[in-house]
PDB file of C-alpha atoms in Angstrom:
ATOM      1  CA  MET A   1     -42.796 -38.923 -33.168  1.00  0.00           C
ATOM      2  CA  SER A   2     -46.336 -40.144 -32.592  1.00  0.00           C
ATOM      3  CA  VAL A   3     -48.015 -42.511 -30.129  1.00  0.00           C
ATOM      4  CA  GLU A   4     -51.166 -44.394 -31.071  1.00  0.00           C
ATOM      5  CA  VAL A   5     -53.310 -47.173 -29.637  1.00  0.00           C
ATOM      6  CA  VAL A   6     -53.258 -50.312 -31.770  1.00  0.00           C
ATOM      7  CA  VAL A   7     -55.080 -52.758 -29.464  1.00  0.00           C
ATOM      8  CA  LYS A   8     -57.540 -50.923 -27.240  1.00  0.00           C
ATOM      9  CA  ASN A   9     -57.985 -52.010 -23.600  1.00  0.00           C
ATOM     10  CA  SER A  10     -57.014 -55.596 -24.447  1.00  0.00           C
ATOM     11  CA  CYS A  11     -55.433 -56.401 -21.086  1.00  0.00           C
ATOM     12  CA  GLN A  12     -57.326 -56.651 -17.803  1.00  0.00           C
ATOM     13  CA  SER A  13     -54.421 -57.316 -15.413  1.00  0.00           C
ATOM     14  CA  ILE A  14     -50.818 -56.763 -16.533  1.00  0.00           C
ATOM     15  CA  GLY A  15     -50.034 -56.463 -20.224  1.00  0.00           C
ATOM     16  CA  GLU A  16     -46.405 -57.553 -20.670  1.00  0.00           C
ATOM     17  CA  GLY A  17     -43.769 -59.296 -22.737  1.00  0.00           C
ATOM     18  CA  PRO A  18     -44.253 -57.828 -26.240  1.00  0.00           C
ATOM     19  CA  HIS A  19     -42.378 -59.827 -28.889  1.00  0.00           C
ATOM     20  CA  TRP A  20     -42.479 -58.995 -32.584  1.00  0.00           C
ATOM     21  CA  ASP A  21     -42.642 -62.219 -34.598  1.00  0.00           C
ATOM     22  CA  ASP A  22     -41.165 -61.241 -37.967  1.00  0.00           C
ATOM     23  CA  ARG A  23     -41.999 -64.665 -39.442  1.00  0.00           C
ATOM     24  CA  THR A  24     -45.729 -63.984 -39.133  1.00  0.00           C
ATOM     25  CA  ASN A  25     -45.655 -60.159 -39.008  1.00  0.00           C
ATOM     26  CA  SER A  26     -47.500 -60.219 -35.695  1.00  0.00           C
ATOM     27  CA  LEU A  27     -47.100 -59.008 -32.119  1.00  0.00           C
ATOM     28  CA  LEU A  28     -47.151 -61.491 -29.255  1.00  0.00           C
ATOM     29  CA  TYR A  29     -47.813 -60.307 -25.717  1.00  0.00           C
ATOM     30  CA  VAL A  30     -49.295 -61.605 -22.464  1.00  0.00           C
ATOM     31  CA  ASP A  31     -51.894 -60.517 -19.922  1.00  0.00           C
ATOM     32  CA  ILE A  32     -50.135 -62.031 -16.931  1.00  0.00           C
ATOM     33  CA  LEU A  33     -52.793 -62.535 -14.277  1.00  0.00           C
ATOM     34  CA  SER A  34     -55.594 -63.049 -16.780  1.00  0.00           C
ATOM     35  CA  ASN A  35     -53.599 -66.119 -17.911  1.00  0.00           C
ATOM     36  CA  ASP A  36     -53.798 -65.040 -21.554  1.00  0.00           C
ATOM     37  CA  VAL A  37     -51.380 -65.069 -24.484  1.00  0.00           C
ATOM     38  CA  HIS A  38     -52.262 -62.618 -27.266  1.00  0.00           C
ATOM     39  CA  ARG A  39     -51.268 -62.553 -30.937  1.00  0.00           C
ATOM     40  CA  TRP A  40     -52.146 -59.362 -32.805  1.00  0.00           C
ATOM     41  CA  SER A  41     -51.892 -58.878 -36.564  1.00  0.00           C
ATOM     42  CA  PRO A  42     -51.458 -55.323 -37.872  1.00  0.00           C
ATOM     43  CA  ASP A  43     -52.514 -56.553 -41.308  1.00  0.00           C
ATOM     44  CA  THR A  44     -55.944 -57.750 -40.188  1.00  0.00           C
ATOM     45  CA  GLY A  45     -56.330 -55.932 -36.874  1.00  0.00           C
ATOM     46  CA  ASN A  46     -57.274 -59.268 -35.328  1.00  0.00           C
ATOM     47  CA  ASP A  47     -56.171 -59.851 -31.711  1.00  0.00           C
ATOM     48  CA  GLU A  48     -56.317 -63.589 -31.031  1.00  0.00           C
ATOM     49  CA  LYS A  49     -55.740 -65.010 -27.582  1.00  0.00           C
ATOM     50  CA  ILE A  50     -55.470 -68.332 -25.836  1.00  0.00           C
ATOM     51  CA  HIS A  51     -56.370 -68.779 -22.178  1.00  0.00           C
ATOM     52  CA  LEU A  52     -54.107 -70.931 -20.005  1.00  0.00           C
ATOM     53  CA  ASP A  53     -54.513 -72.346 -16.509  1.00  0.00           C
ATOM     54  CA  ASP A  54     -51.995 -70.173 -14.653  1.00  0.00           C
ATOM     55  CA  SER A  55     -50.276 -66.797 -14.853  1.00  0.00           C
ATOM     56  CA  VAL A  56     -48.270 -66.173 -18.031  1.00  0.00           C
ATOM     57  CA  GLY A  57     -45.103 -64.111 -17.569  1.00  0.00           C
ATOM     58  CA  PHE A  58     -43.791 -64.160 -21.146  1.00  0.00           C
ATOM     59  CA  VAL A  59     -44.091 -65.791 -24.551  1.00  0.00           C
ATOM     60  CA  VAL A  60     -41.412 -66.475 -27.198  1.00  0.00           C
ATOM     61  CA  PRO A  61     -41.695 -68.446 -30.448  1.00  0.00           C
ATOM     62  CA  CYS A  62     -39.848 -71.710 -31.064  1.00  0.00           C
ATOM     63  CA  ARG A  63     -38.028 -72.269 -34.334  1.00  0.00           C
ATOM     64  CA  LYS A  64     -39.564 -75.749 -34.526  1.00  0.00           C
ATOM     65  CA  GLY A  65     -43.088 -74.442 -33.941  1.00  0.00           C
ATOM     66  CA  GLY A  66     -45.198 -73.370 -31.005  1.00  0.00           C
ATOM     67  CA  TYR A  67     -44.154 -71.131 -28.148  1.00  0.00           C
ATOM     68  CA  ILE A  68     -42.294 -71.224 -24.842  1.00  0.00           C
ATOM     69  CA  VAL A  69     -44.204 -69.558 -22.005  1.00  0.00           C
ATOM     70  CA  GLY A  70     -43.525 -68.866 -18.359  1.00  0.00           C
ATOM     71  CA  LEU A  71     -46.627 -70.555 -16.934  1.00  0.00           C
ATOM     72  CA  GLY A  72     -46.872 -70.065 -13.190  1.00  0.00           C
ATOM     73  CA  ARG A  73     -43.637 -71.606 -11.891  1.00  0.00           C
ATOM     74  CA  SER A  74     -43.106 -73.683 -15.020  1.00  0.00           C
ATOM     75  CA  LEU A  75     -41.499 -73.267 -18.398  1.00  0.00           C
ATOM     76  CA  SER A  76     -43.899 -74.876 -20.846  1.00  0.00           C
ATOM     77  CA  HIS A  77     -44.355 -75.365 -24.572  1.00  0.00           C
ATOM     78  CA  VAL A  78     -47.674 -74.274 -26.088  1.00  0.00           C
ATOM     79  CA  ASP A  79     -49.071 -75.374 -29.418  1.00  0.00           C
ATOM     80  CA  TRP A  80     -51.360 -72.534 -30.475  1.00  0.00           C
ATOM     81  CA  ASP A  81     -53.676 -74.524 -32.737  1.00  0.00           C
ATOM     82  CA  SER A  82     -54.190 -77.613 -30.594  1.00  0.00           C
ATOM     83  CA  ARG A  83     -53.844 -75.743 -27.264  1.00  0.00           C
ATOM     84  CA  LYS A  84     -51.607 -78.588 -26.085  1.00  0.00           C
ATOM     85  CA  ILE A  85     -49.412 -77.620 -23.101  1.00  0.00           C
ATOM     86  CA  THR A  86     -46.174 -79.506 -22.422  1.00  0.00           C
ATOM     87  CA  LYS A  87     -44.404 -78.743 -19.149  1.00  0.00           C
ATOM     88  CA  LEU A  88     -40.622 -78.620 -19.613  1.00  0.00           C
ATOM     89  CA  HIS A  89     -39.389 -77.557 -16.167  1.00  0.00           C
ATOM     90  CA  GLU A  90     -40.874 -76.505 -12.839  1.00  0.00           C
ATOM     91  CA  VAL A  91     -38.836 -74.230 -10.554  1.00  0.00           C
ATOM     92  CA  ASP A  92     -38.995 -72.712  -7.065  1.00  0.00           C
ATOM     93  CA  LYS A  93     -41.099 -75.603  -5.754  1.00  0.00           C
ATOM     94  CA  GLY A  94     -42.917 -75.007  -2.483  1.00  0.00           C
ATOM     95  CA  THR A  95     -43.188 -71.251  -3.071  1.00  0.00           C
ATOM     96  CA  LYS A  96     -45.808 -68.819  -4.387  1.00  0.00           C
ATOM     97  CA  ASN A  97     -43.313 -67.574  -6.965  1.00  0.00           C
ATOM     98  CA  ARG A  98     -44.176 -67.115 -10.622  1.00  0.00           C
ATOM     99  CA  PHE A  99     -42.279 -66.503 -13.826  1.00  0.00           C
ATOM    100  CA  ASN A 100     -42.172 -62.894 -14.965  1.00  0.00           C
ATOM    101  CA  ASP A 101     -40.285 -61.579 -17.985  1.00  0.00           C
ATOM    102  CA  GLY A 102     -38.322 -63.735 -20.413  1.00  0.00           C
ATOM    103  CA  LYS A 103     -36.492 -63.440 -23.713  1.00  0.00           C
ATOM    104  CA  CYS A 104     -34.196 -65.393 -26.052  1.00  0.00           C
ATOM    105  CA  ASP A 105     -30.486 -64.660 -26.394  1.00  0.00           C
ATOM    106  CA  PRO A 106     -28.579 -64.473 -29.714  1.00  0.00           C
ATOM    107  CA  ARG A 107     -27.934 -68.232 -29.645  1.00  0.00           C
ATOM    108  CA  GLY A 108     -31.580 -69.093 -29.104  1.00  0.00           C
ATOM    109  CA  ARG A 109     -31.535 -69.908 -25.400  1.00  0.00           C
ATOM    110  CA  VAL A 110     -34.461 -68.746 -23.264  1.00  0.00           C
ATOM    111  CA  TRP A 111     -33.651 -66.516 -20.278  1.00  0.00           C
ATOM    112  CA  ALA A 112     -36.511 -66.119 -17.825  1.00  0.00           C
ATOM    113  CA  GLY A 113     -36.789 -65.003 -14.232  1.00  0.00           C
ATOM    114  CA  THR A 114     -39.093 -65.546 -11.300  1.00  0.00           C
ATOM    115  CA  MET A 115     -40.375 -63.299  -8.544  1.00  0.00           C
ATOM    116  CA  GLY A 116     -41.972 -63.770  -5.142  1.00  0.00           C
ATOM    117  CA  TYR A 117     -45.656 -63.481  -4.369  1.00  0.00           C
ATOM    118  CA  GLU A 118     -46.895 -59.956  -5.006  1.00  0.00           C
ATOM    119  CA  SER A 119     -49.633 -58.715  -2.661  1.00  0.00           C
ATOM    120  CA  GLU A 120     -49.743 -55.413  -4.545  1.00  0.00           C
ATOM    121  CA  PRO A 121     -47.905 -54.074  -7.610  1.00  0.00           C
ATOM    122  CA  ALA A 122     -44.145 -53.534  -7.082  1.00  0.00           C
ATOM    123  CA  ASN A 123     -44.298 -55.087  -3.602  1.00  0.00           C
ATOM    124  CA  PRO A 124     -43.389 -58.783  -3.801  1.00  0.00           C
ATOM    125  CA  GLU A 125     -41.773 -61.008  -1.206  1.00  0.00           C
ATOM    126  CA  ARG A 126     -38.164 -59.843  -1.319  1.00  0.00           C
ATOM    127  CA  GLU A 127     -35.250 -61.693  -2.928  1.00  0.00           C
ATOM    128  CA  ARG A 128     -37.296 -64.811  -3.693  1.00  0.00           C
ATOM    129  CA  GLY A 129     -36.692 -64.893  -7.437  1.00  0.00           C
ATOM    130  CA  SER A 130     -33.982 -66.250  -9.720  1.00  0.00           C
ATOM    131  CA  LEU A 131     -32.897 -65.840 -13.323  1.00  0.00           C
ATOM    132  CA  PHE A 132     -32.859 -69.088 -15.297  1.00  0.00           C
ATOM    133  CA  ARG A 133     -31.418 -70.100 -18.666  1.00  0.00           C
ATOM    134  CA  LEU A 134     -33.050 -72.784 -20.803  1.00  0.00           C
ATOM    135  CA  ASP A 135     -30.423 -74.146 -23.183  1.00  0.00           C
ATOM    136  CA  VAL A 136     -31.214 -75.448 -26.654  1.00  0.00           C
ATOM    137  CA  ASP A 137     -30.593 -79.012 -25.410  1.00  0.00           C
ATOM    138  CA  GLY A 138     -33.493 -78.544 -22.971  1.00  0.00           C
ATOM    139  CA  SER A 139     -31.382 -78.287 -19.823  1.00  0.00           C
ATOM    140  CA  LEU A 140     -32.168 -75.572 -17.275  1.00  0.00           C
ATOM    141  CA  HIS A 141     -29.623 -73.547 -15.299  1.00  0.00           C
ATOM    142  CA  ALA A 142     -30.070 -71.055 -12.444  1.00  0.00           C
ATOM    143  CA  CYS A 143     -27.797 -68.092 -13.198  1.00  0.00           C
ATOM    144  CA  VAL A 144     -28.648 -65.327 -10.691  1.00  0.00           C
ATOM    145  CA  ASN A 145     -30.501 -65.617  -7.387  1.00  0.00           C
ATOM    146  CA  LYS A 146     -31.981 -63.327  -4.700  1.00  0.00           C
ATOM    147  CA  ILE A 147     -33.913 -61.391  -7.338  1.00  0.00           C
ATOM    148  CA  ASN A 148     -36.881 -59.230  -6.324  1.00  0.00           C
ATOM    149  CA  ILE A 149     -38.735 -58.678  -9.622  1.00  0.00           C
ATOM    150  CA  SER A 150     -36.980 -60.300 -12.584  1.00  0.00           C
ATOM    151  CA  ASN A 151     -37.564 -58.121 -15.612  1.00  0.00           C
ATOM    152  CA  GLY A 152     -36.071 -56.755 -18.850  1.00  0.00           C
ATOM    153  CA  LEU A 153     -33.321 -58.490 -20.845  1.00  0.00           C
ATOM    154  CA  ALA A 154     -31.223 -57.351 -23.815  1.00  0.00           C
ATOM    155  CA  TRP A 155     -27.968 -58.214 -25.589  1.00  0.00           C
ATOM    156  CA  THR A 156     -25.535 -55.977 -27.448  1.00  0.00           C
ATOM    157  CA  ALA A 157     -24.862 -56.381 -31.172  1.00  0.00           C
ATOM    158  CA  ASP A 158     -21.392 -57.828 -30.545  1.00  0.00           C
ATOM    159  CA  ASN A 159     -22.921 -60.526 -28.277  1.00  0.00           C
ATOM    160  CA  LYS A 160     -20.519 -59.618 -25.465  1.00  0.00           C
ATOM    161  CA  THR A 161     -22.820 -57.866 -22.993  1.00  0.00           C
ATOM    162  CA  MET A 162     -26.160 -58.821 -21.467  1.00  0.00           C
ATOM    163  CA  TYR A 163     -28.367 -56.247 -19.752  1.00  0.00           C
ATOM    164  CA  TYR A 164     -30.831 -57.276 -17.056  1.00  0.00           C
ATOM    165  CA  ILE A 165     -33.298 -55.468 -14.814  1.00  0.00           C
ATOM    166  CA  ASP A 166     -34.293 -56.192 -11.232  1.00  0.00           C
ATOM    167  CA  SER A 167     -37.092 -53.678 -10.735  1.00  0.00           C
ATOM    168  CA  LEU A 168     -36.916 -53.147  -6.982  1.00  0.00           C
ATOM    169  CA  PRO A 169     -33.326 -51.959  -6.623  1.00  0.00           C
ATOM    170  CA  ARG A 170     -34.428 -49.791  -9.603  1.00  0.00           C
ATOM    171  CA  LYS A 171     -31.285 -50.707 -11.490  1.00  0.00           C
ATOM    172  CA  VAL A 172     -30.236 -52.033 -14.881  1.00  0.00           C
ATOM    173  CA  TYR A 173     -27.297 -54.413 -14.619  1.00  0.00           C
ATOM    174  CA  GLY A 174     -24.690 -55.353 -17.175  1.00  0.00           C
ATOM    175  CA  PHE A 175     -22.942 -58.726 -17.402  1.00  0.00           C
ATOM    176  CA  ASP A 176     -20.112 -60.015 -19.523  1.00  0.00           C
ATOM    177  CA  TYR A 177     -21.829 -62.566 -21.745  1.00  0.00           C
ATOM    178  CA  ASP A 178     -20.268 -65.587 -23.444  1.00  0.00           C
ATOM    179  CA  SER A 179     -22.451 -66.429 -26.433  1.00  0.00           C
ATOM    180  CA  GLU A 180     -20.774 -69.821 -26.891  1.00  0.00           C
ATOM    181  CA  THR A 181     -21.580 -71.130 -23.400  1.00  0.00           C
ATOM    182  CA  GLY A 182     -24.299 -68.747 -22.207  1.00  0.00           C
ATOM    183  CA  ASN A 183     -22.263 -67.992 -19.093  1.00  0.00           C
ATOM    184  CA  ILE A 184     -22.507 -64.522 -17.544  1.00  0.00           C
ATOM    185  CA  SER A 185     -20.048 -62.803 -15.202  1.00  0.00           C
ATOM    186  CA  ASN A 186     -18.808 -59.443 -13.925  1.00  0.00           C
ATOM    187  CA  GLN A 187     -22.169 -58.052 -12.799  1.00  0.00           C
ATOM    188  CA  ARG A 188     -22.229 -54.243 -12.577  1.00  0.00           C
ATOM    189  CA  VAL A 189     -24.770 -51.413 -12.511  1.00  0.00           C
ATOM    190  CA  VAL A 190     -25.145 -49.615 -15.853  1.00  0.00           C
ATOM    191  CA  VAL A 191     -28.244 -47.505 -15.075  1.00  0.00           C
ATOM    192  CA  ASP A 192     -29.298 -46.522 -11.547  1.00  0.00           C
ATOM    193  CA  PHE A 193     -32.689 -44.834 -11.318  1.00  0.00           C
ATOM    194  CA  GLY A 194     -31.467 -43.260  -8.063  1.00  0.00           C
ATOM    195  CA  GLU A 195     -33.106 -41.935  -4.925  1.00  0.00           C
ATOM    196  CA  GLY A 196     -35.945 -39.448  -5.168  1.00  0.00           C
ATOM    197  CA  THR A 197     -36.866 -40.309  -8.759  1.00  0.00           C
ATOM    198  CA  ILE A 198     -39.862 -42.605  -8.245  1.00  0.00           C
ATOM    199  CA  PRO A 199     -42.313 -39.788  -9.183  1.00  0.00           C
ATOM    200  CA  THR A 200     -40.455 -39.083 -12.438  1.00  0.00           C
ATOM    201  CA  LEU A 201     -39.006 -42.470 -13.414  1.00  0.00           C
ATOM    202  CA  GLY A 202     -41.018 -45.033 -11.470  1.00  0.00           C
ATOM    203  CA  TYR A 203     -39.566 -48.546 -11.592  1.00  0.00           C
ATOM    204  CA  PRO A 204     -37.535 -50.032 -14.457  1.00  0.00           C
ATOM    205  CA  ASP A 205     -39.586 -52.836 -15.966  1.00  0.00           C
ATOM    206  CA  GLY A 206     -39.218 -54.438 -19.394  1.00  0.00           C
ATOM    207  CA  MET A 207     -36.769 -53.196 -22.019  1.00  0.00           C
ATOM    208  CA  CYS A 208     -35.431 -53.619 -25.510  1.00  0.00           C
ATOM    209  CA  ILE A 209     -32.318 -52.514 -27.379  1.00  0.00           C
ATOM    210  CA  ASP A 210     -31.831 -50.657 -30.663  1.00  0.00           C
ATOM    211  CA  THR A 211     -29.221 -51.071 -33.390  1.00  0.00           C
ATOM    212  CA  GLU A 212     -27.071 -48.400 -31.716  1.00  0.00           C
ATOM    213  CA  ASP A 213     -26.927 -50.529 -28.526  1.00  0.00           C
ATOM    214  CA  LYS A 214     -28.989 -48.020 -26.562  1.00  0.00           C
ATOM    215  CA  ILE A 215     -31.646 -49.473 -24.253  1.00  0.00           C
ATOM    216  CA  TRP A 216     -35.312 -48.498 -24.086  1.00  0.00           C
ATOM    217  CA  VAL A 217     -36.721 -49.034 -20.602  1.00  0.00           C
ATOM    218  CA  ALA A 218     -40.388 -49.051 -19.619  1.00  0.00           C
ATOM    219  CA  CYS A 219     -40.803 -46.904 -16.512  1.00  0.00           C
ATOM    220  CA  TYR A 220     -43.595 -48.531 -14.525  1.00  0.00           C
ATOM    221  CA  GLY A 221     -45.695 -45.975 -12.673  1.00  0.00           C
ATOM    222  CA  ALA A 222     -44.289 -43.021 -14.632  1.00  0.00           C
ATOM    223  CA  ALA A 223     -46.185 -43.278 -17.951  1.00  0.00           C
ATOM    224  CA  LYS A 224     -43.086 -43.289 -20.107  1.00  0.00           C
ATOM    225  CA  ILE A 225     -40.383 -45.160 -21.982  1.00  0.00           C
ATOM    226  CA  VAL A 226     -36.850 -43.799 -21.572  1.00  0.00           C
ATOM    227  CA  ARG A 227     -33.910 -44.405 -23.887  1.00  0.00           C
ATOM    228  CA  PHE A 228     -30.654 -44.741 -21.945  1.00  0.00           C
ATOM    229  CA  ASP A 229     -27.008 -44.997 -22.935  1.00  0.00           C
ATOM    230  CA  PRO A 230     -25.870 -48.017 -20.887  1.00  0.00           C
ATOM    231  CA  THR A 231     -22.214 -47.013 -21.241  1.00  0.00           C
ATOM    232  CA  THR A 232     -22.804 -43.708 -19.416  1.00  0.00           C
ATOM    233  CA  GLY A 233     -26.098 -44.309 -17.614  1.00  0.00           C
ATOM    234  CA  LYS A 234     -27.479 -41.085 -19.081  1.00  0.00           C
ATOM    235  CA  GLN A 235     -31.031 -40.494 -20.300  1.00  0.00           C
ATOM    236  CA  LEU A 236     -31.163 -39.772 -24.032  1.00  0.00           C
ATOM    237  CA  LYS A 237     -34.859 -39.581 -24.897  1.00  0.00           C
ATOM    238  CA  THR A 238     -38.265 -39.831 -23.232  1.00  0.00           C
ATOM    239  CA  VAL A 239     -41.454 -41.093 -24.843  1.00  0.00           C
ATOM    240  CA  ASP A 240     -44.611 -40.221 -22.893  1.00  0.00           C
ATOM    241  CA  ILE A 241     -47.267 -42.948 -22.988  1.00  0.00           C
ATOM    242  CA  PRO A 242     -50.912 -42.251 -22.075  1.00  0.00           C
ATOM    243  CA  ALA A 243     -50.966 -45.062 -19.498  1.00  0.00           C
ATOM    244  CA  ARG A 244     -49.285 -44.792 -16.114  1.00  0.00           C
ATOM    245  CA  ARG A 245     -48.236 -48.426 -15.637  1.00  0.00           C
ATOM    246  CA  THR A 246     -45.988 -48.936 -18.672  1.00  0.00           C
ATOM    247  CA  THR A 247     -44.492 -52.423 -18.444  1.00  0.00           C
ATOM    248  CA  SER A 248     -42.403 -53.255 -21.527  1.00  0.00           C
ATOM    249  CA  CYS A 249     -41.563 -52.438 -25.116  1.00  0.00           C
ATOM    250  CA  CYS A 250     -40.153 -54.019 -28.261  1.00  0.00           C
ATOM    251  CA  PHE A 251     -39.261 -52.936 -31.767  1.00  0.00           C
ATOM    252  CA  GLY A 252     -41.375 -54.291 -34.601  1.00  0.00           C
ATOM    253  CA  GLY A 253     -42.959 -53.587 -37.936  1.00  0.00           C
ATOM    254  CA  LYS A 254     -41.541 -54.556 -41.296  1.00  0.00           C
ATOM    255  CA  ASN A 255     -38.517 -52.265 -40.805  1.00  0.00           C
ATOM    256  CA  PHE A 256     -38.277 -52.679 -37.005  1.00  0.00           C
ATOM    257  CA  ASP A 257     -38.705 -48.931 -36.644  1.00  0.00           C
ATOM    258  CA  GLU A 258     -41.928 -49.074 -34.617  1.00  0.00           C
ATOM    259  CA  LEU A 259     -41.870 -49.364 -30.822  1.00  0.00           C
ATOM    260  CA  TYR A 260     -44.698 -51.414 -29.312  1.00  0.00           C
ATOM    261  CA  VAL A 261     -45.543 -50.720 -25.659  1.00  0.00           C
ATOM    262  CA  THR A 262     -47.584 -52.723 -23.129  1.00  0.00           C
ATOM    263  CA  CYS A 263     -49.033 -51.534 -19.831  1.00  0.00           C
ATOM    264  CA  GLY A 264     -50.790 -52.791 -16.732  1.00  0.00           C
ATOM    265  CA  VAL A 265     -54.213 -52.248 -15.189  1.00  0.00           C
ATOM    266  CA  GLN A 266     -53.755 -54.052 -11.862  1.00  0.00           C
ATOM    267  CA  GLY A 267     -53.640 -51.661  -8.912  1.00  0.00           C
ATOM    268  CA  SER A 268     -55.014 -48.699 -10.845  1.00  0.00           C
ATOM    269  CA  THR A 269     -57.657 -46.476  -9.264  1.00  0.00           C
ATOM    270  CA  LYS A 270     -60.851 -45.249 -10.876  1.00  0.00           C
ATOM    271  CA  GLU A 271     -59.284 -41.778 -11.018  1.00  0.00           C
ATOM    272  CA  GLU A 272     -56.206 -43.134 -12.785  1.00  0.00           C
ATOM    273  CA  ARG A 273     -58.317 -44.948 -15.375  1.00  0.00           C
ATOM    274  CA  GLU A 274     -60.339 -41.786 -15.962  1.00  0.00           C
ATOM    275  CA  LYS A 275     -57.113 -39.842 -16.520  1.00  0.00           C
ATOM    276  CA  TYR A 276     -55.656 -42.627 -18.680  1.00  0.00           C
ATOM    277  CA  PRO A 277     -58.662 -44.278 -20.390  1.00  0.00           C
ATOM    278  CA  MET A 278     -56.343 -46.327 -22.623  1.00  0.00           C
ATOM    279  CA  THR A 279     -54.909 -48.174 -19.605  1.00  0.00           C
ATOM    280  CA  GLY A 280     -54.502 -51.847 -20.565  1.00  0.00           C
ATOM    281  CA  SER A 281     -53.998 -51.076 -24.256  1.00  0.00           C
ATOM    282  CA  VAL A 282     -51.074 -51.787 -26.578  1.00  0.00           C
ATOM    283  CA  PHE A 283     -49.434 -48.690 -28.068  1.00  0.00           C
ATOM    284  CA  ARG A 284     -47.285 -48.103 -31.139  1.00  0.00           C
ATOM    285  CA  VAL A 285     -44.668 -45.344 -31.290  1.00  0.00           C
ATOM    286  CA  THR A 286     -43.436 -44.226 -34.712  1.00  0.00           C
ATOM    287  CA  GLY A 287     -41.018 -41.590 -35.948  1.00  0.00           C
ATOM    288  CA  LEU A 288     -38.299 -42.340 -33.375  1.00  0.00           C
ATOM    289  CA  GLY A 289     -35.491 -42.223 -35.930  1.00  0.00           C
ATOM    290  CA  VAL A 290     -33.983 -45.496 -34.694  1.00  0.00           C
ATOM    291  CA  ARG A 291     -34.759 -49.164 -35.186  1.00  0.00           C
ATOM    292  CA  GLY A 292     -34.301 -52.455 -33.431  1.00  0.00           C
ATOM    293  CA  ARG A 293     -33.094 -55.874 -34.546  1.00  0.00           C
ATOM    294  CA  PRO A 294     -35.237 -58.961 -35.200  1.00  0.00           C
ATOM    295  CA  ALA A 295     -36.117 -60.724 -31.946  1.00  0.00           C
ATOM    296  CA  ASN A 296     -34.412 -64.022 -31.191  1.00  0.00           C
ATOM    297  CA  VAL A 297     -36.445 -67.233 -30.935  1.00  0.00           C
ATOM    298  CA  TYR A 298     -35.913 -70.499 -29.065  1.00  0.00           C
ATOM    299  CA  GLU A 299     -33.716 -72.792 -31.131  1.00  0.00           C
ATOM    300  CA  GLY A 300     -34.231 -75.925 -29.003  1.00  0.00           C
TER     301      GLY A 300
END
């Protein structure tokens, strides 16, 4: 197993939301509070970005072209070439909330969650967020409320279980998932980071899932990615990352056997950045012996 930097110090606030676009062989990711969407090509080494007018929590491609982004409190469509922004829905009106992580389910719906105003990292206004589902017909549905920091999402290969992270209870939840309707039910805890583990595990942040239905969770504040078995809650593997504020991960590469990892800069001290000079970079982990599945895109 090896860990390398592929995009050095590219994020100035919170690198997040990595998504491997297998159609273009490129990695999408966001720099949330810098209001930037990045698109990096391993073939050319070029890291393009577009600057938007509000925070960007996530980015996912659309089958019909362009991208869906969580832009402030809105779900919007972005055309990369023309820079045209089309607002689809605005949520949580009258609040300082913003969209955080988001991802597409196996049927091409977008799931994205909000969080309350964050005065410092991992300390938002409590229970202000919700998890929303954007259906392929363009309709929006609130599915879970009283969320602290809406984060990682993943679905099992049989399309029967959805995993979801709220970072502040430090738990990964499982739901029964109906792929036909998009309905979720039977919420339960599948991984509990537990008391006394903040120094070693930090906070669960973004995640992805491999072909064996094991989840890979970015441990914010702990400089690592941990592979868990969601059926037992047990830790299976740890990948140390040379950046303390690891935020998310996704599988990519031509064989989906590379793990791409984002991290944050916001809140870091001078001492932390001296210890971890690659803070704000994008990392690639190879030699894990497992692979992921192609990421879903918005089919609306």
